[in-house]
PDB file of C-alpha atoms in Angstrom:
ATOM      1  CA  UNK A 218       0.000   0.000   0.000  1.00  0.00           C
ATOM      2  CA  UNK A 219       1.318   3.186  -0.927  1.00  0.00           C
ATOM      3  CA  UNK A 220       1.905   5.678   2.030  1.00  0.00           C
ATOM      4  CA  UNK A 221      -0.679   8.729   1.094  1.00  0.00           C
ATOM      5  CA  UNK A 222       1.540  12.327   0.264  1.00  0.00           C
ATOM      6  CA  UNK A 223       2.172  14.297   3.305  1.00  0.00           C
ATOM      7  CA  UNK A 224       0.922  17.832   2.531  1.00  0.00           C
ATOM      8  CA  UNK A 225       2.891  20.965   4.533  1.00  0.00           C
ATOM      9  CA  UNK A 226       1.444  23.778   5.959  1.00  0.00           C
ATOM     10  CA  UNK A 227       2.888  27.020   5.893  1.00  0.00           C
ATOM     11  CA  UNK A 228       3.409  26.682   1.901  1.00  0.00           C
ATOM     12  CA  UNK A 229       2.131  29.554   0.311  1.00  0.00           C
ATOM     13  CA  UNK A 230       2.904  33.745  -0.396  1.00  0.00           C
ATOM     14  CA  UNK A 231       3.165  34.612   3.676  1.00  0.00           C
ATOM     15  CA  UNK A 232       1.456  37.948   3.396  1.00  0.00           C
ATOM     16  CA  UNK A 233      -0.811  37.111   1.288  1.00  0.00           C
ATOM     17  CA  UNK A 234      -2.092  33.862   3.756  1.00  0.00           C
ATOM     18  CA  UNK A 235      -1.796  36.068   7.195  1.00  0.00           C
ATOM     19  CA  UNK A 236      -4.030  38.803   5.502  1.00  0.00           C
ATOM     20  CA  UNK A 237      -6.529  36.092   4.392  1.00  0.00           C
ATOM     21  CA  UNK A 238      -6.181  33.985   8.538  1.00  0.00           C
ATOM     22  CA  UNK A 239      -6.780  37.538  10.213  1.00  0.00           C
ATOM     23  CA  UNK A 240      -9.322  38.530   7.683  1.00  0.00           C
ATOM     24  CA  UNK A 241      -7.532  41.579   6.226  1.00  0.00           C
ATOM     25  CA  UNK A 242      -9.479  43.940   4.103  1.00  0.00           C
ATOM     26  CA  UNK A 243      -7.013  44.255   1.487  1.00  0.00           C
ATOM     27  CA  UNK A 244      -7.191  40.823   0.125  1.00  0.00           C
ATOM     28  CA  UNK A 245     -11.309  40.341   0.884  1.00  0.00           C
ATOM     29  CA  UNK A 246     -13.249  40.146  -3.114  1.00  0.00           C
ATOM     30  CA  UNK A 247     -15.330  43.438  -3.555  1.00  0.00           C
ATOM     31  CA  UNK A 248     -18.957  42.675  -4.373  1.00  0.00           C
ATOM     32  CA  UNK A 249     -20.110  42.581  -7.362  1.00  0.00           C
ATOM     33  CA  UNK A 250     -20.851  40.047 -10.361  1.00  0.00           C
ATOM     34  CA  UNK A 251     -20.197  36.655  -9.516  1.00  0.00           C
ATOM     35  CA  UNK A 252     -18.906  37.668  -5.935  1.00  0.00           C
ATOM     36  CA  UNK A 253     -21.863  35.534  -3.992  1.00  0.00           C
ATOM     37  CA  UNK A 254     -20.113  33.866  -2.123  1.00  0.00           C
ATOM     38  CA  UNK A 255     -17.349  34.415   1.100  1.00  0.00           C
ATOM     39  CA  UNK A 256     -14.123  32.778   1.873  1.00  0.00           C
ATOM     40  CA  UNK A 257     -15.270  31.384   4.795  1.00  0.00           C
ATOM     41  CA  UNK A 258     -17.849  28.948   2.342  1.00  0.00           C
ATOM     42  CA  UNK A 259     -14.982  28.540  -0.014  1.00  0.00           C
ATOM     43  CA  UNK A 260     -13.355  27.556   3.301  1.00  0.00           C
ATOM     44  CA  UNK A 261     -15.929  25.148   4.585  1.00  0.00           C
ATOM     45  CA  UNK A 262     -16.697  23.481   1.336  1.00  0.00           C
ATOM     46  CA  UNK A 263     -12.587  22.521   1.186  1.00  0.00           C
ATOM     47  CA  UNK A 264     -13.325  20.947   4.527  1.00  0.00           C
ATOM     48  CA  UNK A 265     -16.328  18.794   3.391  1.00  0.00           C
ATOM     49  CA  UNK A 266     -14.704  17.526   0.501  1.00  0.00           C
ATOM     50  CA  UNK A 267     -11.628  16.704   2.461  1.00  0.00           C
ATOM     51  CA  UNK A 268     -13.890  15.001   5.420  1.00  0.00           C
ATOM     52  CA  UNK A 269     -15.819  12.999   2.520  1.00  0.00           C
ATOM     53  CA  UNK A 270     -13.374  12.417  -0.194  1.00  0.00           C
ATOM     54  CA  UNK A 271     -10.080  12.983   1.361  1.00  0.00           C
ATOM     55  CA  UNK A 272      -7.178  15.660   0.751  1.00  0.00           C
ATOM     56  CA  UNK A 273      -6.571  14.623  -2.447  1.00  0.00           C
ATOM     57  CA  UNK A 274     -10.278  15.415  -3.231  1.00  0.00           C
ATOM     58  CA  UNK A 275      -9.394  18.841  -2.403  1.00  0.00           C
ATOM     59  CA  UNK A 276      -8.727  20.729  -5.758  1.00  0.00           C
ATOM     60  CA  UNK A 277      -9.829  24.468  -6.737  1.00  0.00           C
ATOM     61  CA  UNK A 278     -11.945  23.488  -9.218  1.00  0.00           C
ATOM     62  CA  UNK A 279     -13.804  20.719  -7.127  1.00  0.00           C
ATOM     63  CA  UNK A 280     -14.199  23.757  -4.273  1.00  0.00           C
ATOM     64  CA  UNK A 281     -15.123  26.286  -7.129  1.00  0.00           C
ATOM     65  CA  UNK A 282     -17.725  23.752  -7.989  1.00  0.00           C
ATOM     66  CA  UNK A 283     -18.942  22.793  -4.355  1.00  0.00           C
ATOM     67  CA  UNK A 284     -19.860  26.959  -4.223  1.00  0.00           C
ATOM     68  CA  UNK A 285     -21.330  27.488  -7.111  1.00  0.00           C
ATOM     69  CA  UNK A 286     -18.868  29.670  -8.519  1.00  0.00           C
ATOM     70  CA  UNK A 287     -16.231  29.508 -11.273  1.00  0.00           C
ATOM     71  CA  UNK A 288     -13.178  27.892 -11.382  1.00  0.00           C
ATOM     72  CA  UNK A 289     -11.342  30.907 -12.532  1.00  0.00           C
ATOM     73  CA  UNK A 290     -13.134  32.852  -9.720  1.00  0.00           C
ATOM     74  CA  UNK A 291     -12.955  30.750  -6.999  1.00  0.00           C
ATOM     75  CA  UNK A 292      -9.003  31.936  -7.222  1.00  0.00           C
ATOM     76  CA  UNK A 293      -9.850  35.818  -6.651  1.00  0.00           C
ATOM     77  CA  UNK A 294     -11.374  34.172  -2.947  1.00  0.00           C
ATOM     78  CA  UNK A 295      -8.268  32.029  -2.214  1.00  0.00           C
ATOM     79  CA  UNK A 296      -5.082  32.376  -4.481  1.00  0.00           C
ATOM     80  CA  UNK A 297      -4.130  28.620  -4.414  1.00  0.00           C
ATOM     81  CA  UNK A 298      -4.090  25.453  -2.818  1.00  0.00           C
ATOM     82  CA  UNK A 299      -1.704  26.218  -0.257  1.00  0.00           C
ATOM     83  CA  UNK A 300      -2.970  29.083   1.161  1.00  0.00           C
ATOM     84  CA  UNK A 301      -6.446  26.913   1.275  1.00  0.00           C
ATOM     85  CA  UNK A 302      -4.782  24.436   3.249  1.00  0.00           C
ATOM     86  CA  UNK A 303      -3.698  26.852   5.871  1.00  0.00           C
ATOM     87  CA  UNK A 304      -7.279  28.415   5.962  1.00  0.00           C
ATOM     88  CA  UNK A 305      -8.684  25.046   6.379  1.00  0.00           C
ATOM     89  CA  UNK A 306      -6.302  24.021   9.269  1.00  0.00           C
ATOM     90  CA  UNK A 307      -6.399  27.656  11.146  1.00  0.00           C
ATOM     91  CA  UNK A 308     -10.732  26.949  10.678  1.00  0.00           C
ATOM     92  CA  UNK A 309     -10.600  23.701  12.718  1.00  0.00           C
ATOM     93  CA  UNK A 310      -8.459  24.569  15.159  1.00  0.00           C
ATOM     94  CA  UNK A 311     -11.032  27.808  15.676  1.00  0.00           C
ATOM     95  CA  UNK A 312     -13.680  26.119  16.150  1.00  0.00           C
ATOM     96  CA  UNK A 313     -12.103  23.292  18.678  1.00  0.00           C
ATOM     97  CA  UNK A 314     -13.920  23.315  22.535  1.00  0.00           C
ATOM     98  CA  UNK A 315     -11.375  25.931  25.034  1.00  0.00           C
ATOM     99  CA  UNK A 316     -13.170  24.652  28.666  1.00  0.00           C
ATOM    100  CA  UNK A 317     -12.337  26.589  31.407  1.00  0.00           C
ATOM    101  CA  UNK A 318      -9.186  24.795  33.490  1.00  0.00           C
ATOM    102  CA  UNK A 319     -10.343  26.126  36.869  1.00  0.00           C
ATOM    103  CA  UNK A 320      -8.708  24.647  39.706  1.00  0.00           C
ATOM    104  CA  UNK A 321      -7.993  21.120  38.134  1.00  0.00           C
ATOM    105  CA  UNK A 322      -4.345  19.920  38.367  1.00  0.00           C
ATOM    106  CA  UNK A 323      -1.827  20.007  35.183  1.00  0.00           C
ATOM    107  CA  UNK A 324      -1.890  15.889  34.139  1.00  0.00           C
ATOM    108  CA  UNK A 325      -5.907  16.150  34.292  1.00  0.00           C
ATOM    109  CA  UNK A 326      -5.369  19.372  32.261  1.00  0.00           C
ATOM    110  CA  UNK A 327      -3.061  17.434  29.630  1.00  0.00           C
ATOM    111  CA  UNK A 328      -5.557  14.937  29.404  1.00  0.00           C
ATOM    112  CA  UNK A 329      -8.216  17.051  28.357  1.00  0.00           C
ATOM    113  CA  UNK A 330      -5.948  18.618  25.681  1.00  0.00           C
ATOM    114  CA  UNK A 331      -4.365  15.308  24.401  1.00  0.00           C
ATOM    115  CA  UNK A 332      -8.070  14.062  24.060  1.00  0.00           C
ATOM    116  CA  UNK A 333      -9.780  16.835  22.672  1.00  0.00           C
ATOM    117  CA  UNK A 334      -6.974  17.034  19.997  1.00  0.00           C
ATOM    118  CA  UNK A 335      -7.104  13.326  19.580  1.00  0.00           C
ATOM    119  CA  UNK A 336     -11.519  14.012  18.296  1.00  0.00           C
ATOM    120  CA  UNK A 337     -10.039  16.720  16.065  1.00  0.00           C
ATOM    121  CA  UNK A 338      -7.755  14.323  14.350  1.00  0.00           C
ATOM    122  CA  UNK A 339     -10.400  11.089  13.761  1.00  0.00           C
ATOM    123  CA  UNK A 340     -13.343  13.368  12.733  1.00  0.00           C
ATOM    124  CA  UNK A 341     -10.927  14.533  10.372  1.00  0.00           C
ATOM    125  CA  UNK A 342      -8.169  12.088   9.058  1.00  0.00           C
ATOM    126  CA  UNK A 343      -6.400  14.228   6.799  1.00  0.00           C
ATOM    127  CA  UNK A 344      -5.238  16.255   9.230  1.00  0.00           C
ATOM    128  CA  UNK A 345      -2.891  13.340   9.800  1.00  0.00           C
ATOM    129  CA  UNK A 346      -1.429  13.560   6.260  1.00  0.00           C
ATOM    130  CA  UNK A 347      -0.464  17.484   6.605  1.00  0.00           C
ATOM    131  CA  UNK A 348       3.070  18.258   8.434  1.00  0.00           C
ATOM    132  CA  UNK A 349       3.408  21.753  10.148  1.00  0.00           C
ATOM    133  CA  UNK A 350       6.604  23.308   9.668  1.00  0.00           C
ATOM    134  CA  UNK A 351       8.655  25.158  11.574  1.00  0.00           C
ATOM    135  CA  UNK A 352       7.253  28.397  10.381  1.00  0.00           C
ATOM    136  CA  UNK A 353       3.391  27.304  11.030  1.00  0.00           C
ATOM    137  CA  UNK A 354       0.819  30.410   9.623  1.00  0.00           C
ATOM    138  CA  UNK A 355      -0.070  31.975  12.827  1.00  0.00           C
ATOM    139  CA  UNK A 356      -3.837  32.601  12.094  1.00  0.00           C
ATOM    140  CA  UNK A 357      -6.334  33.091  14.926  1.00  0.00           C
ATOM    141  CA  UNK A 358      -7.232  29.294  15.402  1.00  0.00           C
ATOM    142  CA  UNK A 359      -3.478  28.494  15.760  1.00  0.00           C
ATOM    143  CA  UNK A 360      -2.970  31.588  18.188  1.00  0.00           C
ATOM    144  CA  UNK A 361      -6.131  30.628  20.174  1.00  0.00           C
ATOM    145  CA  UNK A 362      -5.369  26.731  20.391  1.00  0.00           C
ATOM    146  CA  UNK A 363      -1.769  27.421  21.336  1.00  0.00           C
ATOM    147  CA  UNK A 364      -2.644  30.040  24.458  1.00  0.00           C
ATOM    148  CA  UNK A 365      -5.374  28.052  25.757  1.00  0.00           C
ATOM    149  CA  UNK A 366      -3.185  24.409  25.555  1.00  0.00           C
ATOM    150  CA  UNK A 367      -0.134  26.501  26.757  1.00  0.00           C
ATOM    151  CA  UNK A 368      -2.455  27.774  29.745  1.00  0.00           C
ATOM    152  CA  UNK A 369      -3.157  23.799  30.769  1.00  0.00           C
ATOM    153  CA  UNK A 370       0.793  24.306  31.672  1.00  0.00           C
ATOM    154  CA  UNK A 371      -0.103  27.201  34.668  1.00  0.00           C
ATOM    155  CA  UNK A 372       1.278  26.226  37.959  1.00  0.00           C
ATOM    156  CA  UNK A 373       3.199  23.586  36.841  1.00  0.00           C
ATOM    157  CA  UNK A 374       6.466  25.277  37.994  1.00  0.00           C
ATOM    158  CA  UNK A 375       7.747  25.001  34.415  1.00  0.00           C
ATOM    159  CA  UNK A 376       9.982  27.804  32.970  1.00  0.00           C
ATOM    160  CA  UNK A 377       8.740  29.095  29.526  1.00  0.00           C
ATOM    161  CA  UNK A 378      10.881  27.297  27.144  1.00  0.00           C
ATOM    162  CA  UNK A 379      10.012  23.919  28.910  1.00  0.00           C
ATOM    163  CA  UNK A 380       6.205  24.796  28.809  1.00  0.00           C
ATOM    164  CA  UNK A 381       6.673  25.041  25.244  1.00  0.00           C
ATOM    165  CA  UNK A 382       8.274  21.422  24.933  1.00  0.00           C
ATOM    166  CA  UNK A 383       6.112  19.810  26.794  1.00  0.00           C
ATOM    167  CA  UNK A 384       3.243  20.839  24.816  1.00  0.00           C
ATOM    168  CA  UNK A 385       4.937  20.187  21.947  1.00  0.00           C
ATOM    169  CA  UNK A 386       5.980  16.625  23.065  1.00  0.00           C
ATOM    170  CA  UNK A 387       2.502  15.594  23.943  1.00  0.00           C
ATOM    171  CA  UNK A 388       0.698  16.527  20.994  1.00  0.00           C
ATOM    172  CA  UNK A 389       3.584  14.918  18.830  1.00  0.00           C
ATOM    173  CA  UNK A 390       2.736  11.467  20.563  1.00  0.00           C
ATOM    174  CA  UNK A 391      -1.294  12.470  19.912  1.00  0.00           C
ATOM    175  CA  UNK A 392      -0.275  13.193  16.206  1.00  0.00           C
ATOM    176  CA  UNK A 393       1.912  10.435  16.170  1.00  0.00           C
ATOM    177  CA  UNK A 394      -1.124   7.770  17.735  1.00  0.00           C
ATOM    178  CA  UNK A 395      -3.642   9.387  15.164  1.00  0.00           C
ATOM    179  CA  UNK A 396      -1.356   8.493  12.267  1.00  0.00           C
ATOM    180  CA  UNK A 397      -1.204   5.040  12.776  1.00  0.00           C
ATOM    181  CA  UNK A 398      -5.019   4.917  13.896  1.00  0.00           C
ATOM    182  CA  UNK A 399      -6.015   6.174  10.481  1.00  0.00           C
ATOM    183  CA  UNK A 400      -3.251   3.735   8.511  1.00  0.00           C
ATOM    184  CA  UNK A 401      -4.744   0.884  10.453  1.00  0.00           C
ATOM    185  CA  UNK A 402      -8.057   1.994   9.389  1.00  0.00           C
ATOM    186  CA  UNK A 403      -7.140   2.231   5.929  1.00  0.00           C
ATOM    187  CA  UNK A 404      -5.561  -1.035   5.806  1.00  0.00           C
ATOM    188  CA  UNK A 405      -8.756  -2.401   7.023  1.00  0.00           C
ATOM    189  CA  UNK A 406     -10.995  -0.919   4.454  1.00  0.00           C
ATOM    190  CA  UNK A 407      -8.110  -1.644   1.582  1.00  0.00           C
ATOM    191  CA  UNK A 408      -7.912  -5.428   2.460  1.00  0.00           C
ATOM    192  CA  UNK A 409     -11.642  -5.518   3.265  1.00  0.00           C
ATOM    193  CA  UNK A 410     -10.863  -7.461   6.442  1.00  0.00           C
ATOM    194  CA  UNK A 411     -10.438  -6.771  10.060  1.00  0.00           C
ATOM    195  CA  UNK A 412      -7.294  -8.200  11.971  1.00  0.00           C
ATOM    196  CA  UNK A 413      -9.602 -10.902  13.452  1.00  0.00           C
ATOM    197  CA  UNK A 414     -10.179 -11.869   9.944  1.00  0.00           C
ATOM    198  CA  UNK A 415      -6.630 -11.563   8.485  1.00  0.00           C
ATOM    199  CA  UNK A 416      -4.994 -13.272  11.689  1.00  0.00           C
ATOM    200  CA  UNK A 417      -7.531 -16.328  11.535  1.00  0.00           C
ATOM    201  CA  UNK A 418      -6.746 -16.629   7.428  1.00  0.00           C
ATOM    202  CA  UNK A 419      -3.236 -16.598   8.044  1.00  0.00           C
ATOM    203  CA  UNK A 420      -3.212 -18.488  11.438  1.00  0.00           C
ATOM    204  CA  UNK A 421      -2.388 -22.230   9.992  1.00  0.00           C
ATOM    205  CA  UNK A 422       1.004 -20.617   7.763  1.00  0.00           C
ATOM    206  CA  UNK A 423       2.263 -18.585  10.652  1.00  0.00           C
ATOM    207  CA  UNK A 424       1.572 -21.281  12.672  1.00  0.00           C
ATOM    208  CA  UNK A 425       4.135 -23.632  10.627  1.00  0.00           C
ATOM    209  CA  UNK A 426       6.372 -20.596   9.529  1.00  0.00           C
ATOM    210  CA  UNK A 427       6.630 -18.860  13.468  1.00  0.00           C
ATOM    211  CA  UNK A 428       8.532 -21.466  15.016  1.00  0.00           C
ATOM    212  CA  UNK A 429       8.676 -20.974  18.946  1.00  0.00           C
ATOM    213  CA  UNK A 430      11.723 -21.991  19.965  1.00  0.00           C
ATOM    214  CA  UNK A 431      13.537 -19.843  17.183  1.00  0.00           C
ATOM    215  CA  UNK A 432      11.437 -16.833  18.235  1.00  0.00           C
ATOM    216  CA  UNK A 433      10.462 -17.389  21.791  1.00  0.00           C
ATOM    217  CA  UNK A 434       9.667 -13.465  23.028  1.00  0.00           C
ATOM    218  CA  UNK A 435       8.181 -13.249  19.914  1.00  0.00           C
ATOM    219  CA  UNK A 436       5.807 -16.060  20.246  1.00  0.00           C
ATOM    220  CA  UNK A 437       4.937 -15.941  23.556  1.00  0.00           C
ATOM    221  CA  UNK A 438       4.736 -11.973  24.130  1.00  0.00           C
ATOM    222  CA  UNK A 439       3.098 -11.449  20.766  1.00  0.00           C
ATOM    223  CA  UNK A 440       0.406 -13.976  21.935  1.00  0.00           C
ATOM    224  CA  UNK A 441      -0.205 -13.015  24.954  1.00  0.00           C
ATOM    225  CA  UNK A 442      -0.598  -9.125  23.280  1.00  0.00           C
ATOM    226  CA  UNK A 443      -3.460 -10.220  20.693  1.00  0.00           C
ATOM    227  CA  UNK A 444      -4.811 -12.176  22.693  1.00  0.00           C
ATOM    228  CA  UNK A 445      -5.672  -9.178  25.968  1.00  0.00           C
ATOM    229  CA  UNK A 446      -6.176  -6.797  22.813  1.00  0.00           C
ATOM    230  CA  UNK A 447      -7.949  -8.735  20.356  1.00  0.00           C
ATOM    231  CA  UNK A 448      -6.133  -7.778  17.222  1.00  0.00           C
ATOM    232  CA  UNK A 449      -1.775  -7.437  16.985  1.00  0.00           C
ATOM    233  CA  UNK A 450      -2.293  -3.715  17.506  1.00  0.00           C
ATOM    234  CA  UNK A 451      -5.339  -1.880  19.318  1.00  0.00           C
ATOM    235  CA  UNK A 452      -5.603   1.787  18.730  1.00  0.00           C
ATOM    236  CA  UNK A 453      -7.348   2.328  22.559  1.00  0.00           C
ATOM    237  CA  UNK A 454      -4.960  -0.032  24.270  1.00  0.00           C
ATOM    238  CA  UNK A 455      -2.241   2.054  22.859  1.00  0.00           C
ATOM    239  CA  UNK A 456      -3.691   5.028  23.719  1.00  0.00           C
ATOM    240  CA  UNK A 457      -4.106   4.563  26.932  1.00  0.00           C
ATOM    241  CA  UNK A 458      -0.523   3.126  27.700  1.00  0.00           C
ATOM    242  CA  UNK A 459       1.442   5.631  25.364  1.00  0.00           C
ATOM    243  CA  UNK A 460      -0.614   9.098  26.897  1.00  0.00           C
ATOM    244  CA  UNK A 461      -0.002   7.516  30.458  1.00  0.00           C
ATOM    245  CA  UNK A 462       3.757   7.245  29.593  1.00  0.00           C
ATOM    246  CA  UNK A 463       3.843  10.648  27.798  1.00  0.00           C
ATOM    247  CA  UNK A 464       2.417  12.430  30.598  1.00  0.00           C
ATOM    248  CA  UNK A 465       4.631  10.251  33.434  1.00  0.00           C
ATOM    249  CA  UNK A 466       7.591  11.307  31.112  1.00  0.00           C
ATOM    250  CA  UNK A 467       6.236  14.905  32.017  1.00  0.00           C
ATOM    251  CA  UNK A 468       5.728  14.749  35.674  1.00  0.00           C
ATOM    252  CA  UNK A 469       9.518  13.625  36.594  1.00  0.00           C
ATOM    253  CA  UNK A 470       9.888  17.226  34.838  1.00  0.00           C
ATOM    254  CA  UNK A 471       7.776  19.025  36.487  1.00  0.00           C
ATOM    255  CA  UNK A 472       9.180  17.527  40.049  1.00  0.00           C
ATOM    256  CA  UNK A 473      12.138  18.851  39.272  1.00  0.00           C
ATOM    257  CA  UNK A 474      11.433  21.949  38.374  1.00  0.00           C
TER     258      UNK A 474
END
């Protein structure tokens, strides 16, 4: 199976895409013939076809035709691909849930925030297939996801720069879970069989092939691991282990700080 394209954020004219995240007036389409519709629908029908078809669904001419407009036109909204892709990105992370922390402590904090960007990522696969770079377009969803996940950090005794890592080291194992959650999914609907149904097909040659005493671990650890999971891999069972490490990884920093 061939690994999908990883698509970059951060790829397009920078002007032009922070006037277009922030909403500047200069690059905003006048009224007037053909101008019915707004970037923010040119924005939202990227995300459907994404969310439906994929991110290789996503071309100008399939958005142009989602909104009713042009292909040629649709350009005068959004100059290219790239600077749609940041749009799209900045709109989900506007719209995530920002509760309140209030008085709970940082690892319940983290928790929320691994979690709630864990939903972001399966209602919307994609997201997994586009890399940030180190220069990310700092719209308003970025800006507001970043302050509110940096704010889980508060009273952790952390100095600045390690608030920043630590963040940035737990959502790397969330983006790093969701990625193999959604190639696991896809391998499923490719092969049109679950892992029960692949393991119990090839059960009688691995059987003969795995022998245990050349591959004892193996044999007996693998075993014992499908068998408490169900399948060779399970996407909550990892969850649950890696996020509990992640965030144990965390608090030996934050006692010494």
């Amino acid at each position: 199976m061939t690994p999908p394209r990883t698509r970059s954020t951060g790829a397009g004219e920078p002007s032009r895409t922070l006037a277009l995240l922030w909403g500047d007036p200069s690059v905003q389409p006048r009224k007037g013939p053909g101008r019915s519709v707004t970037v923010t629908q040119v924005v939202d029908a990227a995300l459907s076809l994404a969310d439906e078809e994929g991110l290789g669904a996503v071309t100008m001419r399939a958005v142009a035709e989602r909104v009713g407009v042009s292909a040629m036109s649709v350009y005068t909204y959004v100059p290219g691909k790239a600077e749609l892709l940041d749009l799209m990105v900045d709109t989900l992370y506007a719209r995530m849930p920002r509760p309140a922390w209030g008085r709970s402590r940082w690892r319940r904090r983290l928790t929320t925030v691994a979690e709630s960007n864990r939903e972001l990522l399966a209602a919307h696969p994609w997201l997994t297939e586009v890399a940030a770079l180190s220069r990310p377009p700092l719209g308003p969803g970025v800006m507001a996801k970043y302050e509110h996940e940096l704010a889980a950090l508060d009273g952790s005794g952390l100095s600045d720069v390690d608030t920043d890592a630590a963040l940035t080291y737990l959502l790397g194992f969330v983006q790093s879970h969701a990625r193999s959650a959604h190639d696991a999914r896809r391998a499923t609907t490719d092969s049109a069989m679950s892992d029960e149904q692949w393991w119990a097909a090839n059960q009688p040659l691995l059987e003969r092939a795995l022998d245990p005493r050349a591959y004892p671990r193996a044999s007996r650890i693998g075993s014992a691991a499908g068998a408490a999971q169900g399948s060779a891999w399970s996407e909550d069972a990892a969850w649950t282990f890696g996020l509990a490490r992640t965030l144990d990884g965390l608090a030996a920093l934050v006692e010494r700080s």
